[in-house]
mmCIF file of C-alpha atoms in Angstrom:
data_model
loop_
_atom_site.group_PDB
_atom_site.id
_atom_site.type_symbol
_atom_site.label_atom_id
_atom_site.label_comp_id
_atom_site.label_asym_id
_atom_site.label_seq_id
_atom_site.Cartn_x
_atom_site.Cartn_y
_atom_site.Cartn_z
ATOM 1 C CA UNK A 1 59.767 6.889 88.991
ATOM 2 C CA UNK A 2 56.441 6.802 86.762
ATOM 3 C CA UNK A 3 53.945 4.818 88.010
ATOM 4 C CA UNK A 4 51.858 2.056 86.761
ATOM 5 C CA UNK A 5 48.216 2.545 86.989
ATOM 6 C CA UNK A 6 45.085 1.791 84.717
ATOM 7 C CA UNK A 7 45.303 5.131 83.664
ATOM 8 C CA UNK A 8 49.302 5.208 82.533
ATOM 9 C CA UNK A 9 48.530 2.206 80.510
ATOM 10 C CA UNK A 10 45.979 3.148 78.552
ATOM 11 C CA UNK A 11 47.619 6.729 77.748
ATOM 12 C CA UNK A 12 50.775 4.904 76.274
ATOM 13 C CA UNK A 13 48.408 1.785 74.185
ATOM 14 C CA UNK A 14 47.571 5.160 72.701
ATOM 15 C CA UNK A 15 50.731 6.750 72.015
ATOM 16 C CA UNK A 16 52.143 3.193 71.000
ATOM 17 C CA UNK A 17 54.059 2.729 74.204
ATOM 18 C CA UNK A 18 56.203 5.156 72.793
ATOM 19 C CA UNK A 19 56.186 7.577 75.962
ATOM 20 C CA UNK A 20 58.484 5.077 78.726
ATOM 21 C CA UNK A 21 61.657 5.821 80.304
ATOM 22 C CA UNK A 22 63.979 3.934 81.554
ATOM 23 C CA UNK A 23 63.008 1.692 84.226
ATOM 24 C CA UNK A 24 66.381 2.317 86.078
ATOM 25 C CA UNK A 25 69.093 4.763 85.840
ATOM 26 C CA UNK A 26 73.189 3.621 84.503
ATOM 27 C CA UNK A 27 75.151 6.105 87.253
ATOM 28 C CA UNK A 28 78.526 6.043 87.509
ATOM 29 C CA UNK A 29 80.072 4.407 90.678
ATOM 30 C CA UNK A 30 80.483 7.448 93.286
ATOM 31 C CA UNK A 31 83.877 7.391 94.980
ATOM 32 C CA UNK A 32 81.986 6.713 98.262
ATOM 33 C CA UNK A 33 78.568 5.207 99.829
ATOM 34 C CA UNK A 34 77.400 4.612 103.544
ATOM 35 C CA UNK A 35 76.549 0.858 102.243
ATOM 36 C CA UNK A 36 77.941 -1.108 99.094
ATOM 37 C CA UNK A 37 75.941 -4.264 98.066
ATOM 38 C CA UNK A 38 77.537 -6.990 96.081
ATOM 39 C CA UNK A 39 75.370 -8.583 94.514
ATOM 40 C CA UNK A 40 72.325 -7.671 92.368
ATOM 41 C CA UNK A 41 70.553 -10.590 92.219
ATOM 42 C CA UNK A 42 66.602 -10.559 94.043
ATOM 43 C CA UNK A 43 68.372 -10.753 97.534
ATOM 44 C CA UNK A 44 70.666 -8.320 96.639
ATOM 45 C CA UNK A 45 68.147 -5.484 95.060
ATOM 46 C CA UNK A 46 65.776 -6.723 97.849
ATOM 47 C CA UNK A 47 67.905 -5.840 100.644
ATOM 48 C CA UNK A 48 68.971 -2.443 98.925
ATOM 49 C CA UNK A 49 64.795 -1.790 98.423
ATOM 50 C CA UNK A 50 64.271 -2.339 102.284
ATOM 51 C CA UNK A 51 67.653 -0.239 102.945
ATOM 52 C CA UNK A 52 66.531 2.836 101.602
ATOM 53 C CA UNK A 53 62.253 2.153 102.075
ATOM 54 C CA UNK A 54 62.224 1.033 105.828
ATOM 55 C CA UNK A 55 65.075 2.632 107.266
ATOM 56 C CA UNK A 56 65.714 5.350 105.358
ATOM 57 C CA UNK A 57 68.908 4.905 104.057
ATOM 58 C CA UNK A 58 69.633 5.915 100.068
ATOM 59 C CA UNK A 59 73.171 6.780 100.104
ATOM 60 C CA UNK A 60 73.675 2.722 99.065
ATOM 61 C CA UNK A 61 75.323 0.431 95.798
ATOM 62 C CA UNK A 62 74.342 -2.698 93.842
ATOM 63 C CA UNK A 63 77.645 -3.611 92.506
ATOM 64 C CA UNK A 64 76.839 -6.633 90.080
ATOM 65 C CA UNK A 65 79.578 -7.785 87.376
ATOM 66 C CA UNK A 66 77.058 -8.806 84.759
ATOM 67 C CA UNK A 67 73.691 -7.884 84.766
ATOM 68 C CA UNK A 68 71.242 -7.658 87.428
ATOM 69 C CA UNK A 69 69.296 -10.876 87.819
ATOM 70 C CA UNK A 70 71.463 -12.649 85.235
ATOM 71 C CA UNK A 71 72.367 -15.007 87.710
ATOM 72 C CA UNK A 72 70.901 -17.473 89.894
ATOM 73 C CA UNK A 73 67.329 -14.655 90.312
ATOM 74 C CA UNK A 74 66.987 -15.708 86.478
ATOM 75 C CA UNK A 75 67.958 -18.909 86.477
ATOM 76 C CA UNK A 76 65.336 -20.831 89.401
ATOM 77 C CA UNK A 77 62.268 -22.861 88.705
ATOM 78 C CA UNK A 78 60.373 -19.965 90.935
ATOM 79 C CA UNK A 79 59.082 -21.738 93.444
ATOM 80 C CA UNK A 80 57.875 -20.381 96.186
ATOM 81 C CA UNK A 81 56.233 -22.468 99.604
ATOM 82 C CA UNK A 82 56.403 -22.076 103.435
ATOM 83 C CA UNK A 83 55.825 -25.421 104.736
ATOM 84 C CA UNK A 84 59.754 -25.900 106.241
ATOM 85 C CA UNK A 85 59.729 -28.795 109.631
ATOM 86 C CA UNK A 86 61.707 -26.523 111.939
ATOM 87 C CA UNK A 87 60.799 -23.112 113.892
ATOM 88 C CA UNK A 88 63.488 -20.877 112.372
ATOM 89 C CA UNK A 89 62.863 -22.260 108.770
ATOM 90 C CA UNK A 90 59.497 -22.028 108.783
ATOM 91 C CA UNK A 91 59.772 -18.299 110.549
ATOM 92 C CA UNK A 92 62.212 -17.066 107.819
ATOM 93 C CA UNK A 93 60.291 -18.565 105.032
ATOM 94 C CA UNK A 94 56.483 -17.603 105.787
ATOM 95 C CA UNK A 95 58.106 -13.989 106.392
ATOM 96 C CA UNK A 96 58.946 -14.182 102.998
ATOM 97 C CA UNK A 97 55.740 -15.729 101.852
ATOM 98 C CA UNK A 98 53.354 -12.812 103.699
ATOM 99 C CA UNK A 99 55.484 -10.448 102.075
ATOM 100 C CA UNK A 100 55.461 -12.163 98.297
ATOM 101 C CA UNK A 101 51.302 -11.296 98.803
ATOM 102 C CA UNK A 102 51.368 -8.294 98.743
ATOM 103 C CA UNK A 103 54.775 -7.243 96.566
ATOM 104 C CA UNK A 104 53.187 -6.609 93.124
ATOM 105 C CA UNK A 105 50.985 -3.599 95.278
ATOM 106 C CA UNK A 106 54.180 -2.228 97.602
ATOM 107 C CA UNK A 107 56.407 -2.532 94.816
ATOM 108 C CA UNK A 108 54.120 -1.243 92.008
ATOM 109 C CA UNK A 109 55.131 -3.677 89.641
ATOM 110 C CA UNK A 110 53.531 -6.974 88.306
ATOM 111 C CA UNK A 111 55.447 -9.791 90.193
ATOM 112 C CA UNK A 112 52.692 -12.208 88.469
ATOM 113 C CA UNK A 113 52.731 -14.271 91.793
ATOM 114 C CA UNK A 114 50.323 -17.040 91.488
ATOM 115 C CA UNK A 115 49.143 -19.007 95.062
ATOM 116 C CA UNK A 116 48.429 -21.764 92.894
ATOM 117 C CA UNK A 117 49.571 -24.441 95.724
ATOM 118 C CA UNK A 118 52.313 -26.801 96.241
ATOM 119 C CA UNK A 119 51.918 -30.402 96.358
ATOM 120 C CA UNK A 120 54.918 -32.780 97.698
ATOM 121 C CA UNK A 121 53.994 -36.104 96.741
ATOM 122 C CA UNK A 122 55.232 -38.877 99.024
ATOM 123 C CA UNK A 123 56.106 -42.679 97.655
ATOM 124 C CA UNK A 124 56.842 -44.360 100.431
ATOM 125 C CA UNK A 125 56.480 -45.081 103.800
ATOM 126 C CA UNK A 126 59.100 -42.934 105.316
ATOM 127 C CA UNK A 127 57.722 -39.986 102.748
ATOM 128 C CA UNK A 128 54.521 -40.873 103.682
ATOM 129 C CA UNK A 129 55.749 -39.882 107.859
ATOM 130 C CA UNK A 130 58.080 -37.187 107.243
ATOM 131 C CA UNK A 131 55.165 -34.849 105.025
ATOM 132 C CA UNK A 132 52.972 -35.933 108.038
ATOM 133 C CA UNK A 133 55.245 -34.578 111.117
ATOM 134 C CA UNK A 134 55.737 -31.871 108.449
ATOM 135 C CA UNK A 135 51.788 -31.200 108.712
ATOM 136 C CA UNK A 136 51.459 -31.072 112.153
ATOM 137 C CA UNK A 137 54.873 -28.559 112.711
ATOM 138 C CA UNK A 138 53.470 -26.334 110.161
ATOM 139 C CA UNK A 139 50.509 -26.217 111.901
ATOM 140 C CA UNK A 140 51.555 -25.081 114.969
ATOM 141 C CA UNK A 141 52.955 -22.183 113.996
ATOM 142 C CA UNK A 142 50.573 -21.878 112.123
ATOM 143 C CA UNK A 143 51.286 -21.999 108.350
ATOM 144 C CA UNK A 144 48.696 -23.824 106.161
ATOM 145 C CA UNK A 145 49.111 -27.498 105.333
ATOM 146 C CA UNK A 146 47.309 -30.279 104.689
ATOM 147 C CA UNK A 147 47.747 -34.198 103.588
ATOM 148 C CA UNK A 148 45.708 -35.558 100.890
ATOM 149 C CA UNK A 149 45.112 -38.898 99.942
ATOM 150 C CA UNK A 150 46.419 -40.481 96.678
ATOM 151 C CA UNK A 151 42.218 -40.055 95.129
ATOM 152 C CA UNK A 152 42.696 -36.121 96.635
ATOM 153 C CA UNK A 153 46.531 -35.802 95.343
ATOM 154 C CA UNK A 154 44.849 -36.835 92.012
ATOM 155 C CA UNK A 155 41.561 -34.302 91.743
ATOM 156 C CA UNK A 156 43.748 -31.628 92.633
ATOM 157 C CA UNK A 157 46.983 -32.446 90.017
ATOM 158 C CA UNK A 158 44.466 -34.799 87.219
ATOM 159 C CA UNK A 159 47.600 -35.065 85.187
ATOM 160 C CA UNK A 160 48.885 -36.879 88.264
ATOM 161 C CA UNK A 161 49.046 -40.653 87.813
ATOM 162 C CA UNK A 162 48.066 -43.042 90.786
ATOM 163 C CA UNK A 163 48.159 -46.085 89.388
ATOM 164 C CA UNK A 164 50.222 -48.427 91.724
ATOM 165 C CA UNK A 165 52.235 -50.137 89.467
ATOM 166 C CA UNK A 166 54.389 -47.417 88.350
ATOM 167 C CA UNK A 167 57.617 -46.941 89.990
ATOM 168 C CA UNK A 168 57.238 -44.159 92.341
ATOM 169 C CA UNK A 169 53.610 -45.264 93.292
ATOM 170 C CA UNK A 170 51.955 -41.896 94.824
ATOM 171 C CA UNK A 171 50.471 -42.527 98.566
ATOM 172 C CA UNK A 172 49.296 -39.272 99.404
ATOM 173 C CA UNK A 173 50.797 -35.892 99.659
ATOM 174 C CA UNK A 174 51.287 -32.901 101.443
ATOM 175 C CA UNK A 175 49.185 -29.693 100.236
ATOM 176 C CA UNK A 176 50.575 -26.006 100.903
ATOM 177 C CA UNK A 177 48.037 -23.472 99.332
ATOM 178 C CA UNK A 178 48.897 -20.949 99.330
ATOM 179 C CA UNK A 179 52.502 -21.261 98.210
ATOM 180 C CA UNK A 180 53.016 -21.464 94.306
ATOM 181 C CA UNK A 181 55.407 -19.315 91.780
ATOM 182 C CA UNK A 182 56.367 -16.087 90.637
ATOM 183 C CA UNK A 183 57.824 -14.394 87.472
ATOM 184 C CA UNK A 184 61.918 -14.395 88.562
ATOM 185 C CA UNK A 185 63.047 -11.842 86.084
ATOM 186 C CA UNK A 186 60.207 -9.247 87.202
ATOM 187 C CA UNK A 187 60.966 -9.624 90.937
ATOM 188 C CA UNK A 188 64.245 -8.339 90.105
ATOM 189 C CA UNK A 189 63.134 -5.746 87.863
ATOM 190 C CA UNK A 190 60.837 -4.588 90.443
ATOM 191 C CA UNK A 191 63.303 -4.018 93.516
ATOM 192 C CA UNK A 192 65.572 -2.742 91.174
ATOM 193 C CA UNK A 193 62.978 0.201 89.716
ATOM 194 C CA UNK A 194 61.774 0.998 93.480
ATOM 195 C CA UNK A 195 65.390 0.671 94.880
ATOM 196 C CA UNK A 196 66.205 3.021 91.880
ATOM 197 C CA UNK A 197 63.314 5.587 92.481
ATOM 198 C CA UNK A 198 64.344 6.256 95.722
ATOM 199 C CA UNK A 199 68.485 7.146 95.649
ATOM 200 C CA UNK A 200 70.067 3.595 95.417
ATOM 201 C CA UNK A 201 73.060 3.030 92.573
ATOM 202 C CA UNK A 202 72.670 -0.201 90.447
ATOM 203 C CA UNK A 203 76.025 -0.690 88.597
ATOM 204 C CA UNK A 204 75.877 -3.290 86.046
ATOM 205 C CA UNK A 205 79.077 -4.798 84.721
ATOM 206 C CA UNK A 206 81.003 -3.765 87.753
ATOM 207 C CA UNK A 207 83.106 -7.086 89.167
ATOM 208 C CA UNK A 208 84.513 -6.836 92.408
ATOM 209 C CA UNK A 209 88.072 -7.582 92.524
ATOM 210 C CA UNK A 210 88.674 -7.111 96.392
ATOM 211 C CA UNK A 211 88.009 -5.526 100.082
ATOM 212 C CA UNK A 212 90.240 -3.570 101.656
ATOM 213 C CA UNK A 213 90.385 -3.860 105.495
ATOM 214 C CA UNK A 214 92.479 -1.010 107.461
ATOM 215 C CA UNK A 215 94.860 -1.545 110.188
ATOM 216 C CA UNK A 216 92.576 -2.850 112.589
ATOM 217 C CA UNK A 217 91.428 -5.304 110.491
ATOM 218 C CA UNK A 218 87.623 -2.961 109.561
ATOM 219 C CA UNK A 219 86.480 -3.672 105.713
ATOM 220 C CA UNK A 220 86.466 0.322 104.334
ATOM 221 C CA UNK A 221 85.557 -0.073 100.641
ATOM 222 C CA UNK A 222 86.245 -2.699 97.448
ATOM 223 C CA UNK A 223 88.280 -2.874 94.752
ATOM 224 C CA UNK A 224 86.535 -3.261 91.167
ATOM 225 C CA UNK A 225 86.340 -2.995 87.976
ATOM 226 C CA UNK A 226 85.361 0.398 87.321
ATOM 227 C CA UNK A 227 87.630 1.983 90.519
ATOM 228 C CA UNK A 228 87.946 1.912 93.815
ATOM 229 C CA UNK A 229 84.914 2.431 96.062
ATOM 230 C CA UNK A 230 85.072 3.633 100.006
ATOM 231 C CA UNK A 231 82.164 2.338 101.779
ATOM 232 C CA UNK A 232 80.810 2.141 105.301
ATOM 233 C CA UNK A 233 79.144 -1.257 105.256
ATOM 234 C CA UNK A 234 79.662 -3.723 103.087
ATOM 235 C CA UNK A 235 76.780 -6.911 102.575
ATOM 236 C CA UNK A 236 77.934 -9.821 100.525
ATOM 237 C CA UNK A 237 75.217 -11.872 98.664
ATOM 238 C CA UNK A 238 76.581 -13.265 95.986
ATOM 239 C CA UNK A 239 74.696 -17.122 95.554
ATOM 240 C CA UNK A 240 77.304 -19.153 94.673
ATOM 241 C CA UNK A 241 80.025 -17.359 93.838
ATOM 242 C CA UNK A 242 79.796 -15.929 97.828
ATOM 243 C CA UNK A 243 83.416 -18.240 99.039
ATOM 244 C CA UNK A 244 85.608 -16.417 96.255
ATOM 245 C CA UNK A 245 84.018 -12.870 97.358
ATOM 246 C CA UNK A 246 84.502 -13.901 101.097
ATOM 247 C CA UNK A 247 87.857 -14.875 100.682
ATOM 248 C CA UNK A 248 88.873 -11.372 99.475
ATOM 249 C CA UNK A 249 88.482 -10.194 103.067
ATOM 250 C CA UNK A 250 89.970 -13.834 104.397
ATOM 251 C CA UNK A 251 87.117 -15.170 105.537
ATOM 252 C CA UNK A 252 86.434 -18.634 104.622
ATOM 253 C CA UNK A 253 82.853 -19.782 104.861
ATOM 254 C CA UNK A 254 81.503 -23.120 105.246
ATOM 255 C CA UNK A 255 79.874 -23.399 101.951
ATOM 256 C CA UNK A 256 79.783 -25.744 98.764
ATOM 257 C CA UNK A 257 79.174 -24.465 95.607
ATOM 258 C CA UNK A 258 77.177 -27.015 93.216
ATOM 259 C CA UNK A 259 75.362 -27.008 89.529
ATOM 260 C CA UNK A 260 71.362 -26.974 90.181
ATOM 261 C CA UNK A 261 69.960 -27.766 86.806
ATOM 262 C CA UNK A 262 66.654 -26.856 85.258
ATOM 263 C CA UNK A 263 64.818 -27.110 82.127
ATOM 264 C CA UNK A 264 61.628 -26.484 79.492
ATOM 265 C CA UNK A 265 59.432 -27.912 77.214
ATOM 266 C CA UNK A 266 57.804 -26.621 74.367
ATOM 267 C CA UNK A 267 54.776 -24.160 74.977
ATOM 268 C CA UNK A 268 51.070 -25.808 75.449
ATOM 269 C CA UNK A 269 48.203 -24.687 76.603
ATOM 270 C CA UNK A 270 46.910 -24.817 79.971
ATOM 271 C CA UNK A 271 47.270 -28.267 81.580
ATOM 272 C CA UNK A 272 49.213 -28.254 84.788
ATOM 273 C CA UNK A 273 47.453 -26.646 87.513
ATOM 274 C CA UNK A 274 49.286 -26.238 91.207
ATOM 275 C CA UNK A 275 53.455 -27.009 91.375
ATOM 276 C CA UNK A 276 54.339 -30.859 92.493
ATOM 277 C CA UNK A 277 57.259 -31.836 93.771
ATOM 278 C CA UNK A 278 58.669 -35.320 94.280
ATOM 279 C CA UNK A 279 61.688 -36.119 96.860
ATOM 280 C CA UNK A 280 62.055 -39.146 96.605
ATOM 281 C CA UNK A 281 63.351 -38.442 92.607
ATOM 282 C CA UNK A 282 64.503 -35.222 93.157
ATOM 283 C CA UNK A 283 62.252 -33.606 90.310
ATOM 284 C CA UNK A 284 59.544 -31.305 90.628
ATOM 285 C CA UNK A 285 57.008 -29.594 87.784
ATOM 286 C CA UNK A 286 54.716 -26.528 87.044
ATOM 287 C CA UNK A 287 53.653 -24.710 84.171
ATOM 288 C CA UNK A 288 54.586 -21.176 83.492
ATOM 289 C CA UNK A 289 52.310 -18.740 81.566
ATOM 290 C CA UNK A 290 53.309 -19.100 78.337
ATOM 291 C CA UNK A 291 52.260 -22.857 78.473
ATOM 292 C CA UNK A 292 56.069 -24.505 79.509
ATOM 293 C CA UNK A 293 56.652 -27.340 81.761
ATOM 294 C CA UNK A 294 58.760 -25.864 84.027
ATOM 295 C CA UNK A 295 61.250 -28.957 85.441
ATOM 296 C CA UNK A 296 64.145 -29.290 87.658
ATOM 297 C CA UNK A 297 66.053 -31.735 89.661
ATOM 298 C CA UNK A 298 68.400 -32.497 92.485
ATOM 299 C CA UNK A 299 71.644 -31.090 92.345
ATOM 300 C CA UNK A 300 74.765 -32.467 90.923
ATOM 301 C CA UNK A 301 76.950 -34.811 92.712
ATOM 302 C CA UNK A 302 80.092 -32.683 92.593
ATOM 303 C CA UNK A 303 80.958 -29.547 93.540
ATOM 304 C CA UNK A 304 81.716 -26.719 90.219
ATOM 305 C CA UNK A 305 81.274 -22.921 89.517
ATOM 306 C CA UNK A 306 79.805 -24.061 86.926
ATOM 307 C CA UNK A 307 76.429 -23.372 85.405
ATOM 308 C CA UNK A 308 76.246 -26.346 83.187
ATOM 309 C CA UNK A 309 75.785 -30.307 84.881
ATOM 310 C CA UNK A 310 75.534 -33.644 83.933
ATOM 311 C CA UNK A 311 73.253 -35.194 81.502
ATOM 312 C CA UNK A 312 72.454 -38.062 83.803
ATOM 313 C CA UNK A 313 70.853 -35.513 86.425
ATOM 314 C CA UNK A 314 67.906 -34.817 84.285
ATOM 315 C CA UNK A 315 67.811 -37.617 82.317
ATOM 316 C CA UNK A 316 67.109 -38.823 85.560
ATOM 317 C CA UNK A 317 64.491 -36.649 86.349
ATOM 318 C CA UNK A 318 62.857 -36.961 83.798
ATOM 319 C CA UNK A 319 62.660 -40.439 83.040
ATOM 320 C CA UNK A 320 60.413 -40.324 86.556
ATOM 321 C CA UNK A 321 58.652 -37.203 85.535
ATOM 322 C CA UNK A 322 56.923 -39.278 82.330
ATOM 323 C CA UNK A 323 56.163 -42.190 85.407
ATOM 324 C CA UNK A 324 54.209 -40.101 87.657
ATOM 325 C CA UNK A 325 52.725 -37.545 84.226
ATOM 326 C CA UNK A 326 52.444 -40.285 81.461
ATOM 327 C CA UNK A 327 50.896 -37.702 79.418
ATOM 328 C CA UNK A 328 53.644 -36.025 79.104
ATOM 329 C CA UNK A 329 55.941 -38.714 77.241
ATOM 330 C CA UNK A 330 55.588 -36.998 74.392
ATOM 331 C CA UNK A 331 56.301 -33.816 75.641
ATOM 332 C CA UNK A 332 59.967 -31.988 73.502
ATOM 333 C CA UNK A 333 62.249 -30.428 76.194
ATOM 334 C CA UNK A 334 63.137 -26.651 74.632
ATOM 335 C CA UNK A 335 66.258 -25.586 76.210
ATOM 336 C CA UNK A 336 68.282 -26.018 79.826
ATOM 337 C CA UNK A 337 70.308 -24.423 81.696
ATOM 338 C CA UNK A 338 72.290 -24.362 85.223
ATOM 339 C CA UNK A 339 72.949 -22.156 88.110
ATOM 340 C CA UNK A 340 75.220 -22.253 91.299
ATOM 341 C CA UNK A 341 74.253 -23.153 94.328
ATOM 342 C CA UNK A 342 75.574 -22.324 97.407
ATOM 343 C CA UNK A 343 75.137 -25.232 100.284
ATOM 344 C CA UNK A 344 76.149 -25.030 104.063
ATOM 345 C CA UNK A 345 76.805 -28.229 106.269
ATOM 346 C CA UNK A 346 73.179 -27.823 107.641
ATOM 347 C CA UNK A 347 71.379 -26.336 104.755
ATOM 348 C CA UNK A 348 70.232 -23.808 106.361
ATOM 349 C CA UNK A 349 71.043 -19.749 105.261
ATOM 350 C CA UNK A 350 73.699 -17.587 107.055
ATOM 351 C CA UNK A 351 72.194 -13.632 107.449
ATOM 352 C CA UNK A 352 74.582 -11.585 109.381
ATOM 353 C CA UNK A 353 77.650 -10.315 110.815
ATOM 354 C CA UNK A 354 81.023 -11.776 109.715
ATOM 355 C CA UNK A 355 84.244 -12.079 112.156
ATOM 356 C CA UNK A 356 85.540 -8.384 109.997
ATOM 357 C CA UNK A 357 83.732 -5.590 111.057
ATOM 358 C CA UNK A 358 81.791 -3.540 109.142
ATOM 359 C CA UNK A 359 81.148 -6.611 106.531
ATOM 360 C CA UNK A 360 77.821 -8.729 106.240
ATOM 361 C CA UNK A 361 76.949 -11.880 104.379
ATOM 362 C CA UNK A 362 73.687 -13.031 103.086
ATOM 363 C CA UNK A 363 74.236 -16.935 101.464
ATOM 364 C CA UNK A 364 73.915 -20.415 101.881
ATOM 365 C CA UNK A 365 70.145 -20.025 100.304
ATOM 366 C CA UNK A 366 71.156 -23.373 98.395
ATOM 367 C CA UNK A 367 68.302 -24.525 96.178
ATOM 368 C CA UNK A 368 65.433 -22.324 97.890
ATOM 369 C CA UNK A 369 66.909 -18.990 97.519
ATOM 370 C CA UNK A 370 64.536 -17.278 95.350
ATOM 371 C CA UNK A 371 61.376 -18.594 97.440
ATOM 372 C CA UNK A 372 63.284 -16.542 100.394
ATOM 373 C CA UNK A 373 63.773 -13.521 98.264
ATOM 374 C CA UNK A 374 61.701 -10.401 99.986
ATOM 375 C CA UNK A 375 61.765 -11.694 103.500
ATOM 376 C CA UNK A 376 66.044 -12.282 103.039
ATOM 377 C CA UNK A 377 66.208 -8.823 101.855
ATOM 378 C CA UNK A 378 63.992 -7.597 104.637
ATOM 379 C CA UNK A 379 65.743 -8.659 106.970
ATOM 380 C CA UNK A 380 69.274 -8.528 105.900
ATOM 381 C CA UNK A 381 68.436 -4.627 105.503
ATOM 382 C CA UNK A 382 67.412 -4.302 108.553
ATOM 383 C CA UNK A 383 71.017 -6.392 110.077
ATOM 384 C CA UNK A 384 72.908 -3.696 107.620
ATOM 385 C CA UNK A 385 71.053 -1.090 108.946
ATOM 386 C CA UNK A 386 71.193 -1.591 112.387
ATOM 387 C CA UNK A 387 74.345 -3.785 113.245
ATOM 388 C CA UNK A 388 72.477 -6.577 114.742
ATOM 389 C CA UNK A 389 69.866 -9.742 113.322
ATOM 390 C CA UNK A 390 66.379 -9.229 113.189
ATOM 391 C CA UNK A 391 64.305 -11.420 114.947
ATOM 392 C CA UNK A 392 63.294 -13.238 112.109
ATOM 393 C CA UNK A 393 67.258 -14.199 111.069
ATOM 394 C CA UNK A 394 68.875 -14.535 114.102
ATOM 395 C CA UNK A 395 69.070 -17.542 114.378
ATOM 396 C CA UNK A 396 71.039 -17.948 111.060
ATOM 397 C CA UNK A 397 74.484 -16.735 112.391
ATOM 398 C CA UNK A 398 77.828 -18.089 110.636
ATOM 399 C CA UNK A 399 78.502 -18.809 115.193
ATOM 400 C CA UNK A 400 75.857 -21.417 114.488
ATOM 401 C CA UNK A 401 79.191 -23.622 112.909
ATOM 402 C CA UNK A 402 81.169 -23.361 116.234
ATOM 403 C CA UNK A 403 78.433 -23.288 118.895
ATOM 404 C CA UNK A 404 76.551 -26.395 117.583
ATOM 405 C CA UNK A 405 73.463 -24.938 117.722
ATOM 406 C CA UNK A 406 72.348 -26.125 113.808
ATOM 407 C CA UNK A 407 69.202 -25.481 111.962
ATOM 408 C CA UNK A 408 69.291 -29.200 110.159
ATOM 409 C CA UNK A 409 67.225 -29.143 107.326
ATOM 410 C CA UNK A 410 68.857 -31.113 105.339
ATOM 411 C CA UNK A 411 67.064 -34.234 105.822
ATOM 412 C CA UNK A 412 63.760 -32.232 106.975
ATOM 413 C CA UNK A 413 63.344 -29.625 104.078
ATOM 414 C CA UNK A 414 62.474 -32.020 101.867
ATOM 415 C CA UNK A 415 64.253 -31.569 98.481
ATOM 416 C CA UNK A 416 64.704 -28.204 99.514
ATOM 417 C CA UNK A 417 63.684 -26.209 96.822
#
């Protein structure tokens, strides 16, 4: 892997940038690997990277049915934060946020991480109480979060309307200043480049069609559209398609898959300095480096594996955005898209072993998967390498749905993004 530096960039600039090689290889699958990871999104690529760098396991394959980052990794609204209520959730997202803060240097790849702050608006008495509870809980966990009055929210985000006459009046907000955004494509490319440089095979256009088991029931390999591959251990990191993949090993998962929509506006000059989220209306907004307003909504009401949703969902979101930020009413929307999110009953992820020996799963991130990417990959790599959970992901077992030790972020995590 050729490292990026000022000297290398200057050298290539003088040569018309004709000397850059491929960022990662395009290998054919080998007959067997120590670890096979199903899913070439951010979480899967991060897992492979940390298996190689932290645990020294390089005989690893990442199998992706399309192209890397073509699923939810490239379809989300890139919000990063760690201000979750429960200790377990705050622990894993804060673990991820600390990794985000040094990720560009770690990968030698600019992931465009911008700690511009995430402001969560309170529109009613319930929001006020809930977010103040978040602030106090976060402080106890050593996580930054502060309460702002409506006037302070306006000072932090000037486009915000704090008129008392709008449908969703702003009473105040909870601000995490260390939170922000990153470039989703760059995250996938950076992890892919780093993993490939350490010997990991990233195999695109390789769909898994079956998981084979021996007479004892142990997972021993995968059937793919590019042939059979034996595996010492298998990690499933397939987001909204996890339940389909796990069914190949006769494992039924407590998951539901929903479409989640987002859209962007025409590009304008810098006008929006932070990320703003609203639980009451399930809307959130930021501005990309290209100048587009990036807007997201809540999940659709019906389960589906479709990467598109109902028009009324985005229409409702835009109605609310235009009331809270009236100067955007004349903006034109440029494009919209959807992803497939996998949601657990308690809206918290599952990271760990399954009832099938040698088969591990990382799923259930719902609408909050992107922000967890480095932390999720780091702890899942530990789980795959050692066979036991990292202390950070130990509470997020599949077994909690049998014991009842749930981590109920359904109501506690605001809009869960």
